[in-house]
């Protein structure tokens, strides 16, 4: 089977296709409360958030969390998030964009740092799984970056050319992972980062997923 020459999109999940920012902020503040830290507003979160996540906590605490603190905060975060994600939905227009990209004969996939065993049924529950060649979530410890995962993800997509691939995500780490794997990136401002912090990465930044798809088409035209 030969390699496709059409554009391929690798979608991020949390904060991109899945509009879960309220659950993420709530979970972050629940984790902070365990250590007596002040809660964050959405604006402050977007200004400071970074990967790896312990570095984000260092920005707030003035030091890296201890191993015990990290485990406590990580466990609290995921417990709260799992309870509250049920009220979250796909981002505006996401289902239509996925269907349109597939209908045009183009391929797409998901790579997320959300746990694989939680991600797959969540994607399936929205009735969109059939649009993707592959859905990969994180395996192993949480909190790290996406670069090596992106290399493995694209390596498993043997019919996809990384040079014709655009990663669409909401975090600077998505662009870094794309670059590491030989792909392009478009960053979406509706998730975890402020627009200013995304623009500092040096890739196109958009405010809607529809604009992200248009920009992806332009990048690989």
mmCIF file of C-alpha atoms in Angstrom:
data_model
loop_
_atom_site.group_PDB
_atom_site.id
_atom_site.type_symbol
_atom_site.label_atom_id
_atom_site.label_comp_id
_atom_site.label_asym_id
_atom_site.label_seq_id
_atom_site.Cartn_x
_atom_site.Cartn_y
_atom_site.Cartn_z
ATOM 1 C CA UNK A 1 0.000 0.000 0.000
ATOM 2 C CA UNK A 2 1.535 3.306 -1.095
ATOM 3 C CA UNK A 3 1.886 6.505 0.866
ATOM 4 C CA UNK A 4 -0.941 9.033 0.583
ATOM 5 C CA UNK A 5 0.063 12.390 -0.868
ATOM 6 C CA UNK A 6 -3.010 14.212 0.427
ATOM 7 C CA UNK A 7 -2.816 16.317 3.555
ATOM 8 C CA UNK A 8 -3.175 14.508 6.876
ATOM 9 C CA UNK A 9 -4.279 16.164 10.133
ATOM 10 C CA UNK A 10 -3.184 14.942 13.550
ATOM 11 C CA UNK A 11 -5.673 16.372 16.021
ATOM 12 C CA UNK A 12 -4.988 17.020 19.667
ATOM 13 C CA UNK A 13 -7.914 16.054 21.911
ATOM 14 C CA UNK A 14 -8.080 17.962 25.211
ATOM 15 C CA UNK A 15 -8.628 21.661 24.647
ATOM 16 C CA UNK A 16 -8.830 21.184 20.879
ATOM 17 C CA UNK A 17 -11.472 18.750 19.614
ATOM 18 C CA UNK A 18 -12.777 18.273 23.159
ATOM 19 C CA UNK A 19 -13.762 21.560 24.817
ATOM 20 C CA UNK A 20 -12.902 20.632 28.392
ATOM 21 C CA UNK A 21 -11.177 23.766 29.636
ATOM 22 C CA UNK A 22 -13.664 24.301 32.505
ATOM 23 C CA UNK A 23 -13.086 20.763 33.785
ATOM 24 C CA UNK A 24 -9.311 21.223 33.463
ATOM 25 C CA UNK A 25 -9.331 24.493 35.425
ATOM 26 C CA UNK A 26 -11.519 22.930 38.118
ATOM 27 C CA UNK A 27 -9.258 19.898 38.342
ATOM 28 C CA UNK A 28 -6.142 22.057 38.504
ATOM 29 C CA UNK A 29 -7.586 24.139 41.315
ATOM 30 C CA UNK A 30 -8.661 20.990 43.175
ATOM 31 C CA UNK A 31 -5.069 19.760 42.917
ATOM 32 C CA UNK A 32 -3.718 23.113 44.107
ATOM 33 C CA UNK A 33 -6.079 23.107 47.079
ATOM 34 C CA UNK A 34 -4.406 19.928 48.317
ATOM 35 C CA UNK A 35 -1.243 21.999 48.905
ATOM 36 C CA UNK A 36 -3.015 25.151 50.066
ATOM 37 C CA UNK A 37 -2.331 27.064 46.847
ATOM 38 C CA UNK A 38 -4.625 29.829 45.638
ATOM 39 C CA UNK A 39 -7.031 28.952 42.792
ATOM 40 C CA UNK A 40 -6.270 30.108 39.251
ATOM 41 C CA UNK A 41 -8.477 31.999 36.862
ATOM 42 C CA UNK A 42 -8.711 30.808 33.261
ATOM 43 C CA UNK A 43 -6.630 33.783 32.123
ATOM 44 C CA UNK A 44 -3.869 33.088 34.641
ATOM 45 C CA UNK A 45 -3.868 29.396 33.767
ATOM 46 C CA UNK A 46 -3.438 30.176 30.073
ATOM 47 C CA UNK A 47 -0.594 32.579 30.826
ATOM 48 C CA UNK A 48 1.373 30.042 32.869
ATOM 49 C CA UNK A 49 0.523 26.569 31.566
ATOM 50 C CA UNK A 50 3.375 24.585 30.056
ATOM 51 C CA UNK A 51 4.610 21.041 29.532
ATOM 52 C CA UNK A 52 6.043 19.101 31.311
ATOM 53 C CA UNK A 53 3.337 19.739 33.901
ATOM 54 C CA UNK A 54 5.662 19.747 36.946
ATOM 55 C CA UNK A 55 7.326 22.796 35.348
ATOM 56 C CA UNK A 56 3.906 24.481 35.286
ATOM 57 C CA UNK A 57 3.554 23.766 39.000
ATOM 58 C CA UNK A 58 7.038 25.198 39.571
ATOM 59 C CA UNK A 59 5.936 28.482 38.006
ATOM 60 C CA UNK A 60 3.186 28.709 40.628
ATOM 61 C CA UNK A 61 4.989 27.293 43.657
ATOM 62 C CA UNK A 62 8.405 28.828 43.069
ATOM 63 C CA UNK A 63 9.907 25.325 43.139
ATOM 64 C CA UNK A 64 9.311 21.916 41.649
ATOM 65 C CA UNK A 65 6.827 19.802 43.612
ATOM 66 C CA UNK A 66 8.283 16.928 45.579
ATOM 67 C CA UNK A 67 7.537 13.430 44.337
ATOM 68 C CA UNK A 68 4.864 13.019 47.019
ATOM 69 C CA UNK A 69 3.298 16.398 46.173
ATOM 70 C CA UNK A 70 3.278 15.560 42.457
ATOM 71 C CA UNK A 71 1.591 12.213 43.062
ATOM 72 C CA UNK A 72 -1.040 13.832 45.298
ATOM 73 C CA UNK A 73 -1.757 16.640 42.831
ATOM 74 C CA UNK A 74 -1.783 14.303 39.821
ATOM 75 C CA UNK A 75 -4.174 11.863 41.511
ATOM 76 C CA UNK A 76 -6.473 14.694 42.622
ATOM 77 C CA UNK A 77 -6.440 16.275 39.167
ATOM 78 C CA UNK A 78 -7.420 13.082 37.365
ATOM 79 C CA UNK A 79 -10.096 12.164 39.907
ATOM 80 C CA UNK A 80 -11.764 15.578 39.619
ATOM 81 C CA UNK A 81 -11.374 15.681 35.845
ATOM 82 C CA UNK A 82 -12.949 12.239 35.374
ATOM 83 C CA UNK A 83 -15.948 13.304 37.444
ATOM 84 C CA UNK A 84 -16.489 16.561 35.536
ATOM 85 C CA UNK A 85 -15.578 15.694 31.943
ATOM 86 C CA UNK A 86 -19.088 14.247 31.469
ATOM 87 C CA UNK A 87 -20.428 17.800 31.196
ATOM 88 C CA UNK A 88 -17.976 18.696 28.430
ATOM 89 C CA UNK A 89 -18.683 18.511 24.691
ATOM 90 C CA UNK A 90 -16.876 18.632 21.382
ATOM 91 C CA UNK A 91 -15.627 22.053 20.366
ATOM 92 C CA UNK A 92 -17.976 24.133 18.251
ATOM 93 C CA UNK A 93 -18.174 22.803 14.705
ATOM 94 C CA UNK A 94 -15.726 19.960 15.364
ATOM 95 C CA UNK A 95 -18.013 17.115 14.268
ATOM 96 C CA UNK A 96 -18.833 18.856 10.977
ATOM 97 C CA UNK A 97 -15.168 19.642 10.272
ATOM 98 C CA UNK A 98 -14.137 16.036 10.881
ATOM 99 C CA UNK A 99 -16.891 14.750 8.612
ATOM 100 C CA UNK A 100 -16.020 17.263 5.899
ATOM 101 C CA UNK A 101 -12.327 16.374 5.937
ATOM 102 C CA UNK A 102 -13.163 12.671 5.665
ATOM 103 C CA UNK A 103 -15.709 13.278 2.917
ATOM 104 C CA UNK A 104 -13.014 15.040 0.903
ATOM 105 C CA UNK A 105 -11.029 11.795 0.946
ATOM 106 C CA UNK A 106 -8.380 13.078 3.329
ATOM 107 C CA UNK A 107 -7.054 11.295 6.387
ATOM 108 C CA UNK A 108 -6.857 12.325 10.020
ATOM 109 C CA UNK A 109 -5.913 10.888 13.388
ATOM 110 C CA UNK A 110 -5.826 11.789 17.088
ATOM 111 C CA UNK A 111 -2.770 11.912 19.323
ATOM 112 C CA UNK A 112 -3.448 12.928 22.912
ATOM 113 C CA UNK A 113 -1.584 12.881 26.209
ATOM 114 C CA UNK A 114 -4.852 11.821 27.838
ATOM 115 C CA UNK A 115 -4.715 8.193 28.954
ATOM 116 C CA UNK A 116 -5.332 5.816 26.039
ATOM 117 C CA UNK A 117 -7.840 3.608 27.854
ATOM 118 C CA UNK A 118 -9.930 6.669 28.764
ATOM 119 C CA UNK A 119 -9.524 8.420 25.409
ATOM 120 C CA UNK A 120 -10.733 5.685 23.068
ATOM 121 C CA UNK A 121 -14.198 5.146 24.627
ATOM 122 C CA UNK A 122 -14.646 8.913 24.961
ATOM 123 C CA UNK A 123 -13.981 9.446 21.242
ATOM 124 C CA UNK A 124 -16.228 6.477 20.413
ATOM 125 C CA UNK A 125 -18.997 7.907 22.577
ATOM 126 C CA UNK A 126 -19.169 11.032 20.419
ATOM 127 C CA UNK A 127 -19.687 8.887 17.312
ATOM 128 C CA UNK A 128 -16.608 10.237 15.522
ATOM 129 C CA UNK A 129 -14.170 7.320 15.750
ATOM 130 C CA UNK A 130 -14.742 6.257 12.140
ATOM 131 C CA UNK A 131 -13.195 9.518 10.882
ATOM 132 C CA UNK A 132 -9.727 8.580 12.166
ATOM 133 C CA UNK A 133 -7.047 6.235 10.852
ATOM 134 C CA UNK A 134 -5.748 5.956 14.396
ATOM 135 C CA UNK A 135 -6.593 7.191 17.905
ATOM 136 C CA UNK A 136 -3.630 7.195 20.286
ATOM 137 C CA UNK A 137 -3.674 8.299 23.898
ATOM 138 C CA UNK A 138 -0.875 8.366 26.422
ATOM 139 C CA UNK A 139 0.574 5.162 27.751
ATOM 140 C CA UNK A 140 2.853 5.435 30.752
ATOM 141 C CA UNK A 141 3.193 8.260 33.314
ATOM 142 C CA UNK A 142 1.326 11.538 32.861
ATOM 143 C CA UNK A 143 2.778 15.027 32.733
ATOM 144 C CA UNK A 144 5.349 14.718 29.951
ATOM 145 C CA UNK A 145 5.679 16.121 26.448
ATOM 146 C CA UNK A 146 4.360 14.839 23.138
ATOM 147 C CA UNK A 147 7.402 14.775 20.848
ATOM 148 C CA UNK A 148 8.413 11.125 21.036
ATOM 149 C CA UNK A 149 4.751 10.077 21.051
ATOM 150 C CA UNK A 150 4.290 12.038 17.801
ATOM 151 C CA UNK A 151 7.196 10.235 16.139
ATOM 152 C CA UNK A 152 5.706 6.863 17.103
ATOM 153 C CA UNK A 153 2.206 7.949 16.049
ATOM 154 C CA UNK A 154 3.279 9.044 12.585
ATOM 155 C CA UNK A 155 5.549 6.031 12.272
ATOM 156 C CA UNK A 156 2.539 3.774 12.813
ATOM 157 C CA UNK A 157 0.636 5.623 10.061
ATOM 158 C CA UNK A 158 2.628 4.059 7.256
ATOM 159 C CA UNK A 159 0.427 5.587 4.531
ATOM 160 C CA UNK A 160 0.941 9.135 5.821
ATOM 161 C CA UNK A 161 3.807 11.433 4.851
ATOM 162 C CA UNK A 162 4.952 13.581 7.818
ATOM 163 C CA UNK A 163 5.871 16.357 5.370
ATOM 164 C CA UNK A 164 2.208 16.471 4.303
ATOM 165 C CA UNK A 165 0.950 16.349 7.891
ATOM 166 C CA UNK A 166 -0.372 19.216 9.996
ATOM 167 C CA UNK A 167 -0.799 18.934 13.758
ATOM 168 C CA UNK A 168 -3.707 20.969 15.155
ATOM 169 C CA UNK A 169 -3.515 21.570 18.888
ATOM 170 C CA UNK A 170 -3.930 24.132 21.646
ATOM 171 C CA UNK A 171 -0.483 23.970 23.253
ATOM 172 C CA UNK A 172 3.038 25.044 22.399
ATOM 173 C CA UNK A 173 4.044 21.423 22.943
ATOM 174 C CA UNK A 174 1.901 20.382 19.954
ATOM 175 C CA UNK A 175 3.991 22.577 17.674
ATOM 176 C CA UNK A 176 7.249 21.321 19.187
ATOM 177 C CA UNK A 177 6.110 17.725 18.704
ATOM 178 C CA UNK A 178 5.149 18.424 15.093
ATOM 179 C CA UNK A 179 8.534 19.961 14.381
ATOM 180 C CA UNK A 180 10.305 17.018 16.032
ATOM 181 C CA UNK A 181 8.437 14.586 13.771
ATOM 182 C CA UNK A 182 8.903 16.543 10.538
ATOM 183 C CA UNK A 183 5.325 17.836 10.381
ATOM 184 C CA UNK A 184 3.727 21.308 10.360
ATOM 185 C CA UNK A 185 1.479 22.799 13.055
ATOM 186 C CA UNK A 186 -1.438 25.168 13.574
ATOM 187 C CA UNK A 187 -2.275 26.266 17.110
ATOM 188 C CA UNK A 188 -5.801 26.989 18.369
ATOM 189 C CA UNK A 189 -6.360 29.685 20.998
ATOM 190 C CA UNK A 190 -9.489 28.164 22.569
ATOM 191 C CA UNK A 191 -7.707 25.768 24.898
ATOM 192 C CA UNK A 192 -4.860 25.770 27.416
ATOM 193 C CA UNK A 193 -2.626 28.666 26.276
ATOM 194 C CA UNK A 194 -3.005 32.393 25.849
ATOM 195 C CA UNK A 195 -2.779 33.643 22.278
ATOM 196 C CA UNK A 196 0.413 35.537 23.133
ATOM 197 C CA UNK A 197 2.174 32.403 24.385
ATOM 198 C CA UNK A 198 1.097 30.483 21.269
ATOM 199 C CA UNK A 199 2.270 33.227 18.924
ATOM 200 C CA UNK A 200 5.714 33.069 20.516
ATOM 201 C CA UNK A 201 6.145 29.545 19.104
ATOM 202 C CA UNK A 202 6.336 30.832 15.524
ATOM 203 C CA UNK A 203 3.572 28.838 13.836
ATOM 204 C CA UNK A 204 0.118 29.995 12.656
ATOM 205 C CA UNK A 205 -2.336 30.720 15.484
ATOM 206 C CA UNK A 206 -6.116 30.755 14.928
ATOM 207 C CA UNK A 207 -9.214 31.339 17.028
ATOM 208 C CA UNK A 208 -11.527 28.657 15.589
ATOM 209 C CA UNK A 209 -11.109 25.073 14.445
ATOM 210 C CA UNK A 210 -12.569 26.012 11.060
ATOM 211 C CA UNK A 211 -9.700 28.487 10.616
ATOM 212 C CA UNK A 212 -7.283 25.772 11.748
ATOM 213 C CA UNK A 213 -8.449 23.430 8.989
ATOM 214 C CA UNK A 214 -8.239 26.213 6.402
ATOM 215 C CA UNK A 215 -4.701 26.999 7.535
ATOM 216 C CA UNK A 216 -3.758 23.308 7.424
ATOM 217 C CA UNK A 217 -4.916 23.156 3.807
ATOM 218 C CA UNK A 218 -2.845 26.230 2.986
ATOM 219 C CA UNK A 219 0.290 24.864 4.643
ATOM 220 C CA UNK A 220 0.358 21.714 2.555
ATOM 221 C CA UNK A 221 -1.081 23.137 -0.671
#
